[in-house]
Coordinates of C-alpha atoms (C1' of nucleotides) in Angstrom, one line a residue:
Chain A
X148 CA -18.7 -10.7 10.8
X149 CA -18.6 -12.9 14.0
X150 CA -16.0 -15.3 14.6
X151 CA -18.4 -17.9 13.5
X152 CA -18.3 -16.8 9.9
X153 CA -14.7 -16.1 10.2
X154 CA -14.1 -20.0 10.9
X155 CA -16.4 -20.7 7.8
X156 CA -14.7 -18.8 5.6
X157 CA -11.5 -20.4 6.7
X158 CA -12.7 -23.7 6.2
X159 CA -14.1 -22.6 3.0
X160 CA -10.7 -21.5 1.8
X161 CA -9.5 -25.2 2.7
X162 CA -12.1 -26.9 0.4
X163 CA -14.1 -28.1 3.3
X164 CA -17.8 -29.1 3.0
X165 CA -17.9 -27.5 -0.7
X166 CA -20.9 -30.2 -1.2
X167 CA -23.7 -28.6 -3.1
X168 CA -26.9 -28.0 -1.6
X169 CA -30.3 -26.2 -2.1
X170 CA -30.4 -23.0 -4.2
X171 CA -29.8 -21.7 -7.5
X172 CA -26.1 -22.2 -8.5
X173 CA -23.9 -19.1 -7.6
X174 CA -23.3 -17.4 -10.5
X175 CA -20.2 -15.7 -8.2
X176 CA -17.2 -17.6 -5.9
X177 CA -15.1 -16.4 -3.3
X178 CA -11.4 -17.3 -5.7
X179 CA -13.4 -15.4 -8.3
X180 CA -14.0 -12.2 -6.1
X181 CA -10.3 -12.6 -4.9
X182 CA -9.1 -13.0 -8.4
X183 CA -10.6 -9.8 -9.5
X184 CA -9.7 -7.8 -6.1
X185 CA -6.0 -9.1 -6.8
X186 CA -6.4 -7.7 -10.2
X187 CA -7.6 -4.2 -8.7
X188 CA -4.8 -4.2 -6.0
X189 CA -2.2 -4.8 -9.0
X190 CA -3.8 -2.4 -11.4
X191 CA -4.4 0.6 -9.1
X192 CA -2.8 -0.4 -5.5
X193 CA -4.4 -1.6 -2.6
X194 CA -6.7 1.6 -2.1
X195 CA -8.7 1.6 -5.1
X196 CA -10.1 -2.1 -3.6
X197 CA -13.5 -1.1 -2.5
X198 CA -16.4 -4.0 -2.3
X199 CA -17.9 -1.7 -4.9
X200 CA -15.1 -1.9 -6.9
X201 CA -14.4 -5.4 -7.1
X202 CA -18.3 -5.8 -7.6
X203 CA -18.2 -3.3 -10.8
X204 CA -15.6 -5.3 -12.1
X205 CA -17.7 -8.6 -11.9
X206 CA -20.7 -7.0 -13.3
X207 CA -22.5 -7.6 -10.3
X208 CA -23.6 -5.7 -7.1
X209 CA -21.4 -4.9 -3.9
X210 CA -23.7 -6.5 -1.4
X211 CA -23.8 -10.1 -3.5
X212 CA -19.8 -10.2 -2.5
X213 CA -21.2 -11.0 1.1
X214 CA -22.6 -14.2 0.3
X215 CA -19.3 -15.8 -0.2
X216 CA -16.9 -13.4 1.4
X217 CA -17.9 -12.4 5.2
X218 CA -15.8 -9.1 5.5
X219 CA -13.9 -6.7 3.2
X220 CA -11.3 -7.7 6.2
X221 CA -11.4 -11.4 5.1
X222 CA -11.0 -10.3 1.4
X223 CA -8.1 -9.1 2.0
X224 CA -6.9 -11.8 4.0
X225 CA -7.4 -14.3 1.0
X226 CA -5.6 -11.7 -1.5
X227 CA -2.7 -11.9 1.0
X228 CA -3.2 -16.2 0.3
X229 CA -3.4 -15.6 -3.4
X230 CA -0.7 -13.1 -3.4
X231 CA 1.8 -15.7 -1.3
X232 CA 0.8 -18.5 -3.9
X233 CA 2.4 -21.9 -4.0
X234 CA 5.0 -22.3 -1.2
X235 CA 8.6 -23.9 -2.8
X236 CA 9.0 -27.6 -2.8
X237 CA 12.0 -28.3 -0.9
X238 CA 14.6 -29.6 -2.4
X239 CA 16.4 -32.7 -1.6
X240 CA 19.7 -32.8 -0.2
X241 CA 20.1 -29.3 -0.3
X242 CA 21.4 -27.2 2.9
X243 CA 19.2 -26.1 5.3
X244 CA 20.9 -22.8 4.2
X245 CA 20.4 -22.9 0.9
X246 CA 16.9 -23.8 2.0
X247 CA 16.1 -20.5 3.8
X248 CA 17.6 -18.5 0.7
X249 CA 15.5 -20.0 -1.6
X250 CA 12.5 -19.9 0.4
X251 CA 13.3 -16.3 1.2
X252 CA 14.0 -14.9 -2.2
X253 CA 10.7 -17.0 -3.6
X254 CA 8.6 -15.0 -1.1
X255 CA 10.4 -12.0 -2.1
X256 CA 9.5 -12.3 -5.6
X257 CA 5.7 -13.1 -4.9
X258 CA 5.9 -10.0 -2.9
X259 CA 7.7 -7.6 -5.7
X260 CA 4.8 -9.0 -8.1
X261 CA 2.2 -7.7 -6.0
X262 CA 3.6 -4.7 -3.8
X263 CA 0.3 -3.7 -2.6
X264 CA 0.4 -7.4 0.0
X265 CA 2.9 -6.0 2.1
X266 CA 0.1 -2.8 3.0
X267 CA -2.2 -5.8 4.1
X268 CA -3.1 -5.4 7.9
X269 CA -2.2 -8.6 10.0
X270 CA -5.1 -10.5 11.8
X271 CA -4.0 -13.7 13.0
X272 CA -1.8 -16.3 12.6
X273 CA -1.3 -18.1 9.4
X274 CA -4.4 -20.1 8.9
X275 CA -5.2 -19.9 5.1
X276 CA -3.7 -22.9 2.9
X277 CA -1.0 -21.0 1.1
X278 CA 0.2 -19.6 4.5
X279 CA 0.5 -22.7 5.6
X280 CA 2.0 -24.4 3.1
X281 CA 5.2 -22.1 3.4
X282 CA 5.1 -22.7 6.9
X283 CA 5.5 -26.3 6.1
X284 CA 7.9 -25.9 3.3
X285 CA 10.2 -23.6 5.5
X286 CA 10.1 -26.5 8.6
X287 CA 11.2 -29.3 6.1
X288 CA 14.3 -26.7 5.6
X289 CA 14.5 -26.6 8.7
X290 CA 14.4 -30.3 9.8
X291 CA 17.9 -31.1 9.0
X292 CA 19.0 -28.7 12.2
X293 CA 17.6 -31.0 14.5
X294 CA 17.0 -27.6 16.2
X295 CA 13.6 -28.0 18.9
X296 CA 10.5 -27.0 17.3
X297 CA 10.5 -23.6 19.2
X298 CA 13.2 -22.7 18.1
X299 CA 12.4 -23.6 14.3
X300 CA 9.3 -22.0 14.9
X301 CA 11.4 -18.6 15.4
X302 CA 13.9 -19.0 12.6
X303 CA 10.3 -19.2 10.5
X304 CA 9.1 -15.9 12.2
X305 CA 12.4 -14.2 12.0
X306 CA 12.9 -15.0 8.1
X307 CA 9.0 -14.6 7.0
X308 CA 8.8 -11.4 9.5
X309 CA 12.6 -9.9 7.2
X310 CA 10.9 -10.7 3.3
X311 CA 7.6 -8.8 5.1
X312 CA 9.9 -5.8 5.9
X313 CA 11.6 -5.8 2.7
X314 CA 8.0 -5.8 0.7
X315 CA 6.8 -2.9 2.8
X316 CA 10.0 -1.0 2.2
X317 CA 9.3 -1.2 -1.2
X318 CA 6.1 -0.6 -1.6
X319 CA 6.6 2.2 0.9
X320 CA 9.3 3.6 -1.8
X321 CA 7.4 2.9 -4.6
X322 CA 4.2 5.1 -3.4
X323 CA 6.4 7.6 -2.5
X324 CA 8.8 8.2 -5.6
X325 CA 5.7 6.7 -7.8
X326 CA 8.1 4.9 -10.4
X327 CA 11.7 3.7 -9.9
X328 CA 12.8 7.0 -9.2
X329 CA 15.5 7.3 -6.1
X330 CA 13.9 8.4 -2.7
X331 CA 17.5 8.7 -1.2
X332 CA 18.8 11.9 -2.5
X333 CA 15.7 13.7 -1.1
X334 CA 15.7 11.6 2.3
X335 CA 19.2 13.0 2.5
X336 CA 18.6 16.4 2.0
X337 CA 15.8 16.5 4.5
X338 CA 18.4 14.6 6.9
X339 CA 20.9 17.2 6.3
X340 CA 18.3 20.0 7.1
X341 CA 16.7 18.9 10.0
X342 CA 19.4 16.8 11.9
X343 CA 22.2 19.1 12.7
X344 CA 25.9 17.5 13.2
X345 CA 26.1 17.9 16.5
X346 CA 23.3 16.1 18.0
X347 CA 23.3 13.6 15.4
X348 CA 27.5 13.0 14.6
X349 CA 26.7 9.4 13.7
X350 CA 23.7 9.8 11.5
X351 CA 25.4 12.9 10.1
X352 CA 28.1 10.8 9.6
X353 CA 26.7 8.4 7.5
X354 CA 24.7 11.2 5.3
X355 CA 27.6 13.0 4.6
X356 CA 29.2 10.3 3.4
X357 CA 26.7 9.8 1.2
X358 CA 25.6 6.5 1.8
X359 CA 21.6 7.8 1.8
X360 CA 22.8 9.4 -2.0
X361 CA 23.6 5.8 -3.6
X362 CA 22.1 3.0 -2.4
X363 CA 22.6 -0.4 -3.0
X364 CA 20.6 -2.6 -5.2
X365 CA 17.2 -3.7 -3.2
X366 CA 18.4 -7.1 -3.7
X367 CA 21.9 -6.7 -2.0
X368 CA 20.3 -5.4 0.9
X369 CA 17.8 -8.0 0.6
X370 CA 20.6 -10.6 0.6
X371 CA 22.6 -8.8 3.2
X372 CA 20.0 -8.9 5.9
X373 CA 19.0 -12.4 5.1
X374 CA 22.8 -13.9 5.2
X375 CA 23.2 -11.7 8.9
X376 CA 20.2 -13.9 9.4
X377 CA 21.3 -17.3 8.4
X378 CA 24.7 -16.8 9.9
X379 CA 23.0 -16.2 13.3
X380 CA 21.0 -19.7 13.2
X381 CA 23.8 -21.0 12.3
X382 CA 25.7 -19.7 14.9
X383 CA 23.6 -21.7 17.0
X384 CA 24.2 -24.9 15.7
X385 CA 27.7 -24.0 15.6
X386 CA 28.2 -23.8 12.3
X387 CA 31.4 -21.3 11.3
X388 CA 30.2 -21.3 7.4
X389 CA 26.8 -20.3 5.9
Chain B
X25 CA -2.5 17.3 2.1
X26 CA 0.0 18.1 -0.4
X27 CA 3.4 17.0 -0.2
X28 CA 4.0 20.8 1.3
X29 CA 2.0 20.4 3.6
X30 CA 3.8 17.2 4.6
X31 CA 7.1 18.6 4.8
X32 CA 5.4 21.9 6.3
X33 CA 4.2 19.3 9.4
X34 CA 7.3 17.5 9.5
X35 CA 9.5 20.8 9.8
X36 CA 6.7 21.8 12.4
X37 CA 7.6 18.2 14.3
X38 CA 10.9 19.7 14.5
X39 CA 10.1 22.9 16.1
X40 CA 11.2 24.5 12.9
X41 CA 9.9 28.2 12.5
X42 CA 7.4 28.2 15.6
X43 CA 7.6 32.1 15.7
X44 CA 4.4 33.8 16.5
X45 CA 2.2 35.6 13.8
X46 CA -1.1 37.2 13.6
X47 CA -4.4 36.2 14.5
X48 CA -5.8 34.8 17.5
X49 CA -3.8 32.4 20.1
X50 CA -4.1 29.0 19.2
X51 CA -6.1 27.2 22.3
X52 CA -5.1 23.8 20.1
X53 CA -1.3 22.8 19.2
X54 CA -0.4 19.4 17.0
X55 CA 1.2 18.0 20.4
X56 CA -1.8 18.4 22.8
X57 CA -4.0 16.8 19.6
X58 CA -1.8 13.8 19.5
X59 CA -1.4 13.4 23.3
X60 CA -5.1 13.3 22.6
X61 CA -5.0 10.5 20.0
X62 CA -2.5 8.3 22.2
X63 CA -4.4 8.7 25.1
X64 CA -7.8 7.7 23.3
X65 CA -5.7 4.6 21.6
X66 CA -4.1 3.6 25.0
X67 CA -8.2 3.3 26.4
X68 CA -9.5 1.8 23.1
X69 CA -7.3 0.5 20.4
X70 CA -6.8 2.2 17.1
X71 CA -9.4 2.2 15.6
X72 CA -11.5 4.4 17.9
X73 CA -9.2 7.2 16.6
X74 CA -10.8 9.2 14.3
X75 CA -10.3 13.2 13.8
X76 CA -13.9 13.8 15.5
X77 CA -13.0 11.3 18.3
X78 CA -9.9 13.0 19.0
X79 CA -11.8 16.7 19.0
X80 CA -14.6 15.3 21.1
X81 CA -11.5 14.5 23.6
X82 CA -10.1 18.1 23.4
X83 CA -13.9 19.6 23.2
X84 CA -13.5 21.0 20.3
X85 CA -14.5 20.4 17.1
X86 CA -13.2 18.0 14.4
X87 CA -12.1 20.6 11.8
X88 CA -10.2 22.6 13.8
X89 CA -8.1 19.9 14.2
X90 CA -6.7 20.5 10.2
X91 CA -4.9 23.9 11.6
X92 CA -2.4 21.6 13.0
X93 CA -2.3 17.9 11.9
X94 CA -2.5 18.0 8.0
X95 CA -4.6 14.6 7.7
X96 CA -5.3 12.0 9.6
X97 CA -2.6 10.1 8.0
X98 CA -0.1 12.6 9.7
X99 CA -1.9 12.5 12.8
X100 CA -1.2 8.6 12.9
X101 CA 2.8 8.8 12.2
X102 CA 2.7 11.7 14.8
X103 CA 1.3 9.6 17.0
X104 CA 3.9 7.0 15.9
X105 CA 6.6 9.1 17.1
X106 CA 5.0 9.8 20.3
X107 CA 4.9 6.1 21.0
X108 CA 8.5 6.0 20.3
X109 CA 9.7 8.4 22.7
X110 CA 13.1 9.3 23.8
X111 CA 16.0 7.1 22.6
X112 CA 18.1 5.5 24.8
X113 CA 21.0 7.5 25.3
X114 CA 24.8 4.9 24.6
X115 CA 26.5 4.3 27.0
X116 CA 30.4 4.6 27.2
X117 CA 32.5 1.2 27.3
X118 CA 29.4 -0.8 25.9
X119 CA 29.8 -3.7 23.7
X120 CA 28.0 -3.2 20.5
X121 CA 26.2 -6.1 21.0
X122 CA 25.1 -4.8 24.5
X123 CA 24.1 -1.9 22.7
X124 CA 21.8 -3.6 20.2
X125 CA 19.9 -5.6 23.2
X126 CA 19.4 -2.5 25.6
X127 CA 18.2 -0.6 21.8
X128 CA 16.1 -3.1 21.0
X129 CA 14.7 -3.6 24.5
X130 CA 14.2 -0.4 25.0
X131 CA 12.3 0.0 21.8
X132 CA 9.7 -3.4 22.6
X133 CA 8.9 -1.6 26.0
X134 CA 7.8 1.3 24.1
X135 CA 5.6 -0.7 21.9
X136 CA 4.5 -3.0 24.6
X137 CA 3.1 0.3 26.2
X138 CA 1.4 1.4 23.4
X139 CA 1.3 -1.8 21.3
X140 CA -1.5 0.0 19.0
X141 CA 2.2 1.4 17.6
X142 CA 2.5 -1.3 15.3
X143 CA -0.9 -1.6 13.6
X144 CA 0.2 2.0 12.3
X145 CA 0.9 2.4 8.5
X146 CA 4.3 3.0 7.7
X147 CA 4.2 6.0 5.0
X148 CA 7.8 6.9 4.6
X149 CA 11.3 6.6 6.1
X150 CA 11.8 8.0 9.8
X151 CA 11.4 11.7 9.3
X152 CA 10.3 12.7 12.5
X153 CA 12.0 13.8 15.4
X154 CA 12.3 10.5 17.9
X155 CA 12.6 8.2 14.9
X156 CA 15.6 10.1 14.3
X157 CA 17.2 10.4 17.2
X158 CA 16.1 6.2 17.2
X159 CA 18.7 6.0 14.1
X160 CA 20.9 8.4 16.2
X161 CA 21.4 5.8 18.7
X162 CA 22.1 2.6 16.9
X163 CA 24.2 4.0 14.7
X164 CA 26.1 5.2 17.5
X165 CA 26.4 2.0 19.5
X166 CA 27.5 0.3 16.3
X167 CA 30.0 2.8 15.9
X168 CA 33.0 0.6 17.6
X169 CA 32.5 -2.5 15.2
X170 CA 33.7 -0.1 12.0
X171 CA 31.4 -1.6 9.4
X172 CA 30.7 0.5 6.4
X173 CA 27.4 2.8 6.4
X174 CA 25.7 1.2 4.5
X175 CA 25.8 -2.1 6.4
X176 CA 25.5 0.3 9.8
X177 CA 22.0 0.9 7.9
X178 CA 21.4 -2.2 7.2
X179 CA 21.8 -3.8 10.7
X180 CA 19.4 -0.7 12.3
X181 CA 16.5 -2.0 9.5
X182 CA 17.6 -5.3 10.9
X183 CA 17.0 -4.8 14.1
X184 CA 14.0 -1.9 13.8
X185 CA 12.0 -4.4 12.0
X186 CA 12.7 -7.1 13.8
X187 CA 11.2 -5.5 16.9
X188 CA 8.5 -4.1 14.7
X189 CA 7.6 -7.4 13.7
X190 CA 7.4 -8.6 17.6
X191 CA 5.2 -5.8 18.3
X192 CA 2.9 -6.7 15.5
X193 CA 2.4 -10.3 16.7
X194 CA 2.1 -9.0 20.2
X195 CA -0.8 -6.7 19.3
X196 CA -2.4 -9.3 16.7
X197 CA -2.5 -11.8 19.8
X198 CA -4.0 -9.6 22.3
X199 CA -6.7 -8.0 19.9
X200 CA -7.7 -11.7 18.7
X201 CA -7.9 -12.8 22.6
X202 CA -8.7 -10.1 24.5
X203 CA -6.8 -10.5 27.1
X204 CA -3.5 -12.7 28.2
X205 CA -5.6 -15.4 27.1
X206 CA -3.4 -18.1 25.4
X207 CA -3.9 -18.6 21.3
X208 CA -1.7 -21.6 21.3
X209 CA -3.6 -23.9 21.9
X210 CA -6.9 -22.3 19.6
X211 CA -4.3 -22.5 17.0
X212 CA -3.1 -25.7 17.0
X213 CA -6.7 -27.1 17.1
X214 CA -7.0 -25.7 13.9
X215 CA -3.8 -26.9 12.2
X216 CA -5.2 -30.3 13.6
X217 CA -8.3 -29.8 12.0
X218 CA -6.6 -28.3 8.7
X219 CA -3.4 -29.3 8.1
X220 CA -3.3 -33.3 7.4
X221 CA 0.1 -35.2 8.5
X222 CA 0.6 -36.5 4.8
X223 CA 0.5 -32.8 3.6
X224 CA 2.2 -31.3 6.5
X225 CA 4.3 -33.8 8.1
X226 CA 6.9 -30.8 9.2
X227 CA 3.8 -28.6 11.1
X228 CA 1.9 -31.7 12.0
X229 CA 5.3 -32.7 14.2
X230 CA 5.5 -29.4 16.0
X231 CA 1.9 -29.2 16.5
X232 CA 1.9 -33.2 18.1
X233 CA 4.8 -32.1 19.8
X234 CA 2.4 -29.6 21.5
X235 CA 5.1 -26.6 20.2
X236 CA 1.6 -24.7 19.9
X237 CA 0.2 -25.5 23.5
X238 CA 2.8 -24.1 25.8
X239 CA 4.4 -21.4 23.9
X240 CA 7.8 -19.7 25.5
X241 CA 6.9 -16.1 27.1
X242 CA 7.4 -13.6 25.0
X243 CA 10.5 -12.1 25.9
X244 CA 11.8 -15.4 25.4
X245 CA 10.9 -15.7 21.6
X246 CA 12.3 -12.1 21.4
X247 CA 15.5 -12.9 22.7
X248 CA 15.8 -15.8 20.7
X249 CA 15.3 -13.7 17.4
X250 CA 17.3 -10.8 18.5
X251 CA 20.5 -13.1 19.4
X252 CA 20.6 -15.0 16.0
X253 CA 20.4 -11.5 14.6
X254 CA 23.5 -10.3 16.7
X255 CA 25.2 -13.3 16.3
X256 CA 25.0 -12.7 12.5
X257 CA 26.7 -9.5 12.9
X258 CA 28.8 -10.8 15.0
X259 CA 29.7 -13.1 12.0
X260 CA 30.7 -10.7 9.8
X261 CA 33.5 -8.7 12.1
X262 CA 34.6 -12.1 12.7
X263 CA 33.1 -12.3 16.1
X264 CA 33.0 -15.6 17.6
X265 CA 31.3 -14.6 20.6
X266 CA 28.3 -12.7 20.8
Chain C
dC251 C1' -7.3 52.6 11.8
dC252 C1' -7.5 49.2 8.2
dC253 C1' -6.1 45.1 6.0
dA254 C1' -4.3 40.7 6.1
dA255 C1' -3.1 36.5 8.4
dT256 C1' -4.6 33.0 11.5
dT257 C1' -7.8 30.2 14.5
dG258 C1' -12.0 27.8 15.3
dC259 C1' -15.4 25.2 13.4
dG260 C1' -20.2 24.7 11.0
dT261 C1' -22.0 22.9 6.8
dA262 C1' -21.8 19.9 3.3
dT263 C1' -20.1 16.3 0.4
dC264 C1' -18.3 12.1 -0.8
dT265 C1' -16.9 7.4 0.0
dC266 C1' -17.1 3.3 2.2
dG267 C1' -18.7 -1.0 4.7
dT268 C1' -22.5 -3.5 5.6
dA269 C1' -27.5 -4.7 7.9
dC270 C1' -31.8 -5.8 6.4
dG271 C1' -35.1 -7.7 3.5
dC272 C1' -37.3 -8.8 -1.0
dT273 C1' -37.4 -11.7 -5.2
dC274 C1' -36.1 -15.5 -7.8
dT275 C1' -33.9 -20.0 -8.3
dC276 C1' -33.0 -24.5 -7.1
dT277 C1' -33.0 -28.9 -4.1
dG278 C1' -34.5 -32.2 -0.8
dC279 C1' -38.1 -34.2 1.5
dG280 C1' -42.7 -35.9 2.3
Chain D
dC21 C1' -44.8 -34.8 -8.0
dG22 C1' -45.4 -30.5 -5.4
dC23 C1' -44.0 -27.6 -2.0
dA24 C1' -41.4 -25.5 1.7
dG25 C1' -37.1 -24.0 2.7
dA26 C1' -32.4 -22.9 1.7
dG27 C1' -29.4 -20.2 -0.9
dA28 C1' -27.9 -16.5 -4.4
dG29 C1' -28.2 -11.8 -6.0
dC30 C1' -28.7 -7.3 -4.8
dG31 C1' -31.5 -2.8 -3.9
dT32 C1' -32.3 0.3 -0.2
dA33 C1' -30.8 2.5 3.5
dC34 C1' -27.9 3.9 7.3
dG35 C1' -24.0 5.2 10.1
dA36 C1' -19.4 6.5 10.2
dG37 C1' -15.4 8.7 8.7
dA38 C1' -12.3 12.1 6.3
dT39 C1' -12.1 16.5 4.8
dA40 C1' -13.1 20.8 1.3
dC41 C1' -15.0 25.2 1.7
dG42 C1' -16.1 29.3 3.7
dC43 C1' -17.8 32.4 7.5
dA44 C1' -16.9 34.9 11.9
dA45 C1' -13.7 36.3 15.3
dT46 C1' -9.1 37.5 16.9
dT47 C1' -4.6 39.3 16.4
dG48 C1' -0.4 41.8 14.4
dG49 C1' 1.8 44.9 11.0
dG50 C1' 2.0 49.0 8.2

DNA sequence: CCCAATTGCGTATCTCGTACGCTCTCTGCG
DNA sequence: CGCAGAGAGCGTACGAGATACGCAATTGGG
């Protein structure tokens, strides 16, 4: 794939120049080939998507995916598009906090539908329309700061960069335990084995307290992070309450 | 590799049970066959590690590699914790918040050496040697501010992925332009071209503001980040001043 | 000394991504 | 209207990569 074809299929994601021209009419489509490589991911993880795969599954051969996908690479760019789905629509005269939150937990939630995203290697910058759709709907959020566009630029990076860390903590967990089963207990233990007291008081610390035994709820952590977050960019507008 | 074997090469990471047993002296160990794989990722990226790569570096062969590394997948978080390296050691008297910046600092430099670190797959919670003694560290220079564990763990996820996240970019950017070459401006030619002003008035500000053209230097950005995360900390002890 | 454990690694297999090129189907142009 | 060319589907083939299996050589223990 040259960078040529990678700018096509961009544009091609946008609805550019989708005007019909000579040849019989595709009996395939790049959303459909996403659709059923989403499908795949969600049915047996991001692994089992193979350009064979996804082919079998539209009754069709591998090598006909090429005509409207340029790279098993790009494919899984636009399943990381379909995956993020429709950015939030901000909400008038809401906070700029409440803003974040929102936008934040909706990510989440797109993320926790289709764990297998969070595995998907990053290539660029955002540059397919989803993508940049929650860019936009994170800057409205923003805009009532009055903070310089750097700077919201890095609140955006920051709080899309935490929800991405979150997804591939789950999805890390989740391949690991294989259901909702506890990976804690056994993190502990091998903790406990291999970290002795005395070069590790602190860490030991914590383990023997148990605090690797129970966990909290994904989503308190979730929140937890996120609120250390929005009390820091608030901090710089000197704002004392989130 | 079985999950034995796993633990068998994590155990081995630790120096655990190195005695010496029959058969021949081994002319390979896991440690000269990951020096290998860093070295050959330092001169070519990532992907131009593979097992028979790596052997052709040692001049050996590529299966004799498996008497030491389980899988290739091992060989990568080995490699992983190579990049990491020592942890800074705390140092007496230090603010917390000092502590987090010379951490995290600490931790980018390592990456920014071998920024290949990030495009890594993260398989699991830090098991191995450095990665620990990275926890080790944190949790010691948060110490002093007397949270709970579980919010001492929840600050060093915080902080490790926010500086995983940084590396990510770092390495996306220089694998996209080769060189120090500038993506700002590539990029905002695109959201131009993509991204109208009646869809994306938000974006379509910040890119005619030219936020996209002259970018802050990177350790900028990071700063920025890192400081609204210690500020949020700071928030909940009730620290005004970070 | 013999047997068993360990190291090195050759052979083979399987999977995967994709280059190349052939055939058939449409459309635009002369 | 007819035809050349563009485009879709996809078969064949190839190179690359990870690694299972098993053989030969080297050690240590009984």
């Amino acid at each position: 794939m040259t960078s040529n074809e990678a700018l096509t299929a961009i544009h091609a994601a946008w609805g550019v120049k989708e005007s019909r021209q000579r040849g019989p009419r595709p009996g395939l489509s790049a959303e459909r080939i996403v659709a059923a490589a989403c499908e795949l991911a969600d049915a047996e993880g991001l692994g089992a998507v193979s350009m064979s795969r996804v082919a079998a599954a539209l009754d069709t051969g591998a090598m006909s995916l090429y005509r409207h996908v340029p790279s098993k690479d790009h494919l899984l760019a636009l399943m990381f598009d379909a995956m993020a789905g429709q950015a939030p629509v901000p909400v008038d005269g809401e906070t700029w906090q409440d803003g974040i939150r929102r936008w934040a937990s909706a990510l989440r939630a797109s993320y926790l539908r289709h764990s297998w995203a969070a595995q998907i290697p990053i290539t660029g910058p955002p540059a397919l329309p989803n993508q940049v759709h929650w860019m936009e709907a994170m800057l409205r959020s923003l805009s009532e700061t009055g903070l310089p566009g750097t700077h919201k630029l890095g609140v955006l990076q920051l709080v899309a960069g935490y929800v991405h860390d979150d997804a591939t903590m789950n999805v890390t967990i989740a391949r690991r335990t294989g259901s909702g089963e506890d990976i804690g207990p056994h993190y502990a233990g091998l903790l406990r084995e291999l970290a002795d007291a005395q070069r590790f008081p602190a860490l030991r610390g914590l383990v023997d307290e148990g605090v690797f035994d129970r966990a909290d709820p994904p989503e308190e952590q979730f929140h937890f992070g996120l609120e250390r977050i929005i009390a820091g960019v608030g901090s710089l507008l000197g704002t004392t309450k989130p």
